[in-house]
Short mmCIF file of C-alpha atoms in Angstrom, two decimals:
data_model
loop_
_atom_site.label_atom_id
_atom_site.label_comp_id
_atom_site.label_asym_id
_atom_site.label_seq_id
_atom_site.Cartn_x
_atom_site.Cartn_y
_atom_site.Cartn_z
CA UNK A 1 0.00 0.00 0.00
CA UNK A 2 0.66 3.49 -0.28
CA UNK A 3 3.17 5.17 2.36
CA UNK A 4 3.70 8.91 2.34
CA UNK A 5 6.72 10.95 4.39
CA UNK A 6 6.05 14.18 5.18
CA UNK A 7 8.94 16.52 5.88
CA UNK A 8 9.73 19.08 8.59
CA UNK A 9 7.41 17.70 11.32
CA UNK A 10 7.54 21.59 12.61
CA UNK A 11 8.21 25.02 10.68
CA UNK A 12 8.44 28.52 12.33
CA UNK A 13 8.86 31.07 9.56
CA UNK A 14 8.47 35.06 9.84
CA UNK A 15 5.55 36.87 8.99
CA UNK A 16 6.18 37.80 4.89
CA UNK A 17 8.46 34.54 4.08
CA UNK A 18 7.78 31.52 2.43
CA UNK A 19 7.15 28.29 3.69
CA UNK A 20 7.75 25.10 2.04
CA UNK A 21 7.03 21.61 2.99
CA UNK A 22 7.61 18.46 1.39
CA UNK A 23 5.86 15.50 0.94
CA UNK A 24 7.24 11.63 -0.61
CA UNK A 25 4.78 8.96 -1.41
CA UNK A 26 5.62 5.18 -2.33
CA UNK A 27 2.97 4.00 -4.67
CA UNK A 28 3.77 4.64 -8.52
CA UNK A 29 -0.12 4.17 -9.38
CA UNK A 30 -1.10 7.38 -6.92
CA UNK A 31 -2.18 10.34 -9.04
CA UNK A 32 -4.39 12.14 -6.67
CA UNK A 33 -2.40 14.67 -4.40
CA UNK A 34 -4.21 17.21 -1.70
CA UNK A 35 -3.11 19.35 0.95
CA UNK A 36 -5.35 20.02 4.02
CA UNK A 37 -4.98 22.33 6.78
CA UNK A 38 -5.90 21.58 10.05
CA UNK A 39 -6.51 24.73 12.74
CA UNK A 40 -6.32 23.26 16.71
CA UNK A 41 -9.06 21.49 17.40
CA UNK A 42 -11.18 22.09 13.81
CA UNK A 43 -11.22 19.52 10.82
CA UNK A 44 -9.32 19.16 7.96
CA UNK A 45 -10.02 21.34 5.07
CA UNK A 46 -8.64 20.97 1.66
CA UNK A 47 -6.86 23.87 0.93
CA UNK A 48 -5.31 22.78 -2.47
CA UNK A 49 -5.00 19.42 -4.74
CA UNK A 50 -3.21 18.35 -7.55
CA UNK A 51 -3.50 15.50 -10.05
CA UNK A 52 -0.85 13.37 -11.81
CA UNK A 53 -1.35 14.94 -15.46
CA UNK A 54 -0.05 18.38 -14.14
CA UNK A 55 3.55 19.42 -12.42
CA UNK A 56 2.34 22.54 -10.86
CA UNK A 57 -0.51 24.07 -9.43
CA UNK A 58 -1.12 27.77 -8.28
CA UNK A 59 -4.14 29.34 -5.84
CA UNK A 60 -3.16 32.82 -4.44
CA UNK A 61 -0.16 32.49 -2.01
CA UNK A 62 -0.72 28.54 -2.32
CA UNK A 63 0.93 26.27 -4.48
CA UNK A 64 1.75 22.73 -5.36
CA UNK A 65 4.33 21.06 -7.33
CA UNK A 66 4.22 17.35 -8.44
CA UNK A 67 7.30 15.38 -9.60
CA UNK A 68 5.99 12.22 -10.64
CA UNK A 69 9.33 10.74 -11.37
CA UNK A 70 10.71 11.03 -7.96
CA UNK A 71 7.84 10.50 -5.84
CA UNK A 72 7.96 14.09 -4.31
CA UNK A 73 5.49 16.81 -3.75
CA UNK A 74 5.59 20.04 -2.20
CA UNK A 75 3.33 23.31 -0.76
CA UNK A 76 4.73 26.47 -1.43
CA UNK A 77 3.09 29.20 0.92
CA UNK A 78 4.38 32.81 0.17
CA UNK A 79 3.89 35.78 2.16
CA UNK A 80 2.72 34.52 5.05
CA UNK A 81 0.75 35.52 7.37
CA UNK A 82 -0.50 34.40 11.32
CA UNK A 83 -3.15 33.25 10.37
CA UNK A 84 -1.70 31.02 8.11
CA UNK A 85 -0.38 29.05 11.06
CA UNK A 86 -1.64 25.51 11.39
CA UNK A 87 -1.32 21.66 10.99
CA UNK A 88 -0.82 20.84 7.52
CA UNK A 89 -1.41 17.42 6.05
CA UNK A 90 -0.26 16.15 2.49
CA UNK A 91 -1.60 12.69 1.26
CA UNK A 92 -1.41 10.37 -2.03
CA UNK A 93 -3.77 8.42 -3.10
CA UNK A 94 -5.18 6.60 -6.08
CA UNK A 95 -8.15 5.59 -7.86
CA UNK A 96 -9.90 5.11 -5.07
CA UNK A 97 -10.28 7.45 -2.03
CA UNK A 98 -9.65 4.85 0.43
CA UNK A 99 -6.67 4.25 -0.55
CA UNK A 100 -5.15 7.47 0.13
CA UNK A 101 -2.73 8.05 2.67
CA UNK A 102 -1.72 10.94 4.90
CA UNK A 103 1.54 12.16 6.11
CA UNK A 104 2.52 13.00 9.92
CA UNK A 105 1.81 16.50 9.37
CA UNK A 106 3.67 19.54 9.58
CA UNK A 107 3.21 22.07 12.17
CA UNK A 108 3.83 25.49 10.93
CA UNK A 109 3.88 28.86 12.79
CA UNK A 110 4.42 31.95 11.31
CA UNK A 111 5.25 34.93 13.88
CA UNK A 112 4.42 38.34 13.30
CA UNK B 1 -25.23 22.93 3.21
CA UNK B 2 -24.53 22.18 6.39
CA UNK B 3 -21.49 20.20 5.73
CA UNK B 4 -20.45 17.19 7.46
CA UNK B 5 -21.73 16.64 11.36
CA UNK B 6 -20.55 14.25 13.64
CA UNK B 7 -21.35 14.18 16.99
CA UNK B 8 -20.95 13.88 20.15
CA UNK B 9 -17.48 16.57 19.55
CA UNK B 10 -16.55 15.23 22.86
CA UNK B 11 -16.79 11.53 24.50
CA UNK B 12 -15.95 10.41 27.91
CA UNK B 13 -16.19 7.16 28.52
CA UNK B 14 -14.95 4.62 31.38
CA UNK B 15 -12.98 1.17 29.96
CA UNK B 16 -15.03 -1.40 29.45
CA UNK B 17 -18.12 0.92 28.06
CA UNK B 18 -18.85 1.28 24.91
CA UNK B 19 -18.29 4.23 22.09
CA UNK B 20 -20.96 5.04 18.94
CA UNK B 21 -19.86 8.31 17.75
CA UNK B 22 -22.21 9.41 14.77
CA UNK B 23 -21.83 10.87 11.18
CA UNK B 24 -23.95 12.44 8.44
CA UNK B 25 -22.24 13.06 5.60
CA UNK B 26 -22.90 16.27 3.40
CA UNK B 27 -26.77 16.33 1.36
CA UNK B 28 -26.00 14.26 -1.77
CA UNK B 29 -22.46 12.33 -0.83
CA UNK B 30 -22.96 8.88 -0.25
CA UNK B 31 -19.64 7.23 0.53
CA UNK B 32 -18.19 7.78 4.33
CA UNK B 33 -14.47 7.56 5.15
CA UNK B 34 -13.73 7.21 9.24
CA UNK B 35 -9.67 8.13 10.17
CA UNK B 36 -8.34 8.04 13.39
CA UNK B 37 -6.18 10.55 14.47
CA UNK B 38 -3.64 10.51 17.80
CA UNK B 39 -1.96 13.37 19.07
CA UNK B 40 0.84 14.98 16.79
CA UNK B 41 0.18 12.38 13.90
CA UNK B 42 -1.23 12.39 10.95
CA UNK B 43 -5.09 10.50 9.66
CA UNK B 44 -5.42 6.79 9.97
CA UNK B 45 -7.66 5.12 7.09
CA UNK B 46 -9.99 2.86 9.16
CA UNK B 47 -13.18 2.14 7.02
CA UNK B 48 -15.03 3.06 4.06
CA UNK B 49 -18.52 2.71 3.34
CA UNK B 50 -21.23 3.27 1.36
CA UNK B 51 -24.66 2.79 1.88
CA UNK B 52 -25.29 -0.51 3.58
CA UNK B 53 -22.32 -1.81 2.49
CA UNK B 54 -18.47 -1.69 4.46
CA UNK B 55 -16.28 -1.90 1.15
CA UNK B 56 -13.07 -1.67 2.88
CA UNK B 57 -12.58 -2.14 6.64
CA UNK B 58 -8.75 -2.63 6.26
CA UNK B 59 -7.38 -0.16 8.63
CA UNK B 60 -9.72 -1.21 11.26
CA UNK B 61 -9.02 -3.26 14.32
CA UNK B 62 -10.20 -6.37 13.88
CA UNK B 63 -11.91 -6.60 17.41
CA UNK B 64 -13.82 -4.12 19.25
CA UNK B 65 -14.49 -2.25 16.39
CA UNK B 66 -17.41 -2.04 14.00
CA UNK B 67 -18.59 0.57 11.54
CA UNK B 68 -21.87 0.69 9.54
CA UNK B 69 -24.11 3.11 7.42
CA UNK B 70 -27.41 2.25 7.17
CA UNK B 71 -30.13 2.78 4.67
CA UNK B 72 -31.65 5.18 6.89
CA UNK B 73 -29.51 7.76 9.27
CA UNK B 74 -25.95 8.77 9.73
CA UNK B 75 -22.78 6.30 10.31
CA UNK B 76 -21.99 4.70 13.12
CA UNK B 77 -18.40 4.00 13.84
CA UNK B 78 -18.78 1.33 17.77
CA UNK B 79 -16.18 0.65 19.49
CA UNK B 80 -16.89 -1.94 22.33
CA UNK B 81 -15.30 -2.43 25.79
CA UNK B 82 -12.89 0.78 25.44
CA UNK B 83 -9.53 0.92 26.33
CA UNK B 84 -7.09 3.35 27.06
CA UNK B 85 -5.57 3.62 24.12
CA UNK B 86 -8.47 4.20 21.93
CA UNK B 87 -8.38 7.88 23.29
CA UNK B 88 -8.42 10.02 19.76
CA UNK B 89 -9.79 12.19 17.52
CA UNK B 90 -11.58 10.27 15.16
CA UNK B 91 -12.84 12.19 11.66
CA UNK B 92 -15.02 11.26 9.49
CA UNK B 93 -15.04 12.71 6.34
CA UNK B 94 -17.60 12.12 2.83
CA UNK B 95 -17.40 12.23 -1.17
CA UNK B 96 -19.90 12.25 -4.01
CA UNK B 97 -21.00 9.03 -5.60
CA UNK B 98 -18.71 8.60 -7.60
CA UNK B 99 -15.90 8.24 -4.59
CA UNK B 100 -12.85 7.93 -6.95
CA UNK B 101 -10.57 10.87 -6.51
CA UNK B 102 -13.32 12.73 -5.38
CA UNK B 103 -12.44 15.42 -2.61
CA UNK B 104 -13.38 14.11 1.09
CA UNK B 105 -14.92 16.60 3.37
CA UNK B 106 -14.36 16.33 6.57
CA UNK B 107 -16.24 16.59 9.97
CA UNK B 108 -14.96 18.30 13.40
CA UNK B 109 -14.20 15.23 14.84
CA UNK B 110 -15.17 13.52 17.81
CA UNK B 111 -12.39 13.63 20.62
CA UNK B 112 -12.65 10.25 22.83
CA UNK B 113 -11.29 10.12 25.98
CA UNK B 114 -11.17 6.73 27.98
CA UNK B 115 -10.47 7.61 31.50
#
């Protein structure tokens, strides 16, 4: 099955700079890729995703990037801000939803 | 919309007792995902389901725990005789029919604790 690393477990950046975390997943056959953020104690909400038949993927100050060849994805936050501060969760999955996995989670705080 | 709802958002319960924490999944989705989440890690795949049907129960103990969705009402994720270390957050999230690469939305959780 499917395993993903997710990479640093913790992030402290300053308010305006970029954050970047980085994800590796196992499975080949995965072509499903999202990113969720997770506030303390609220749910998971997809913040971004990106599929297999595209290497990059832009929203605002969010962005993804998809190397299918090594197994790697990233989220690229720029300018942040406080409230950007949170738990943030990358998984991999394939056809199917249950067989996507999550990473550990990265724990990012951005101080003003 | 009023998204997905589990409750209760917070469980207390003794070992030995039992746990049914509840989901209904957003109007119109009709496949339910339950994770399990411990402190400082990441969402644990435990069960999928559609309606009347559990199509994949892999990441679920094989004891104490149960999971259905019936015809009628939300999901039902028991766990029997409780033990310490079931104390988590448990999420259960939902997708449209169609439930390949669709995106899961999840609920706030229930937080168990087993005192």
């Amino acid at each position: 099955g499917e395993n993903v690393e997710q990479h640093p477990s913790t992030l402290s950046v300053q308010e305006g700079d970029s954050a970047v975390i980085k994800c590796t997943y196992s499975d080949s056959a995965s072509n499903y890729f999202p990113w969720y953020k997770q506030e303390l104690g609220k749910r998971p909400q997809l913040i971004i995703d990106i599929r297999s038949n595209v290497g990059e993927k832009k929203d605002q100050r969010i962005a993804v990037t998809l190397n299918k060849t090594a197994k790697h994805f990233s989220l690229h936050i720029t300018e942040t801000q406080p409230e950007d501060s949170a738990v943030y969760f990358c998984a991999a999955g394939g056809y199917n939803n249950n067989d996507m996995r999550f990473g550990a989670g990265t724990r990012l705080t951005v101080k003003p | 919309n009023a998204g997905v709802m589990q409750n209760p958002r917070h469980l207390v319960r003794r070992r030995g007792q039992e746990a049914r924490l509840r989901c209904s999944p957003m109007k119109g989705h009709s496949h339910v995902y339950w994770y399990r989440q411990l402190p400082e890690e990441g969402l644990k795949f435990m069960v999928y389901l559609q309606k009347e049907n559990i199509i994949d129960e892999s990441g679920m103990p094989k004891e104490r725990f149960s999971a259905e969705f019936p015809k009628e009402g939300p999901s039902i994720l028991r766990i029997q005789q409780v033990v310490r270390g079931d104390s988590a957050a448990y999420f259960c999230a939902s997708s449209p029919p169609r439930g390949t690469n669709e995106k899961l939305f999840f609920g706030s959780g229930t937080q168990l604790s087993v005192l």
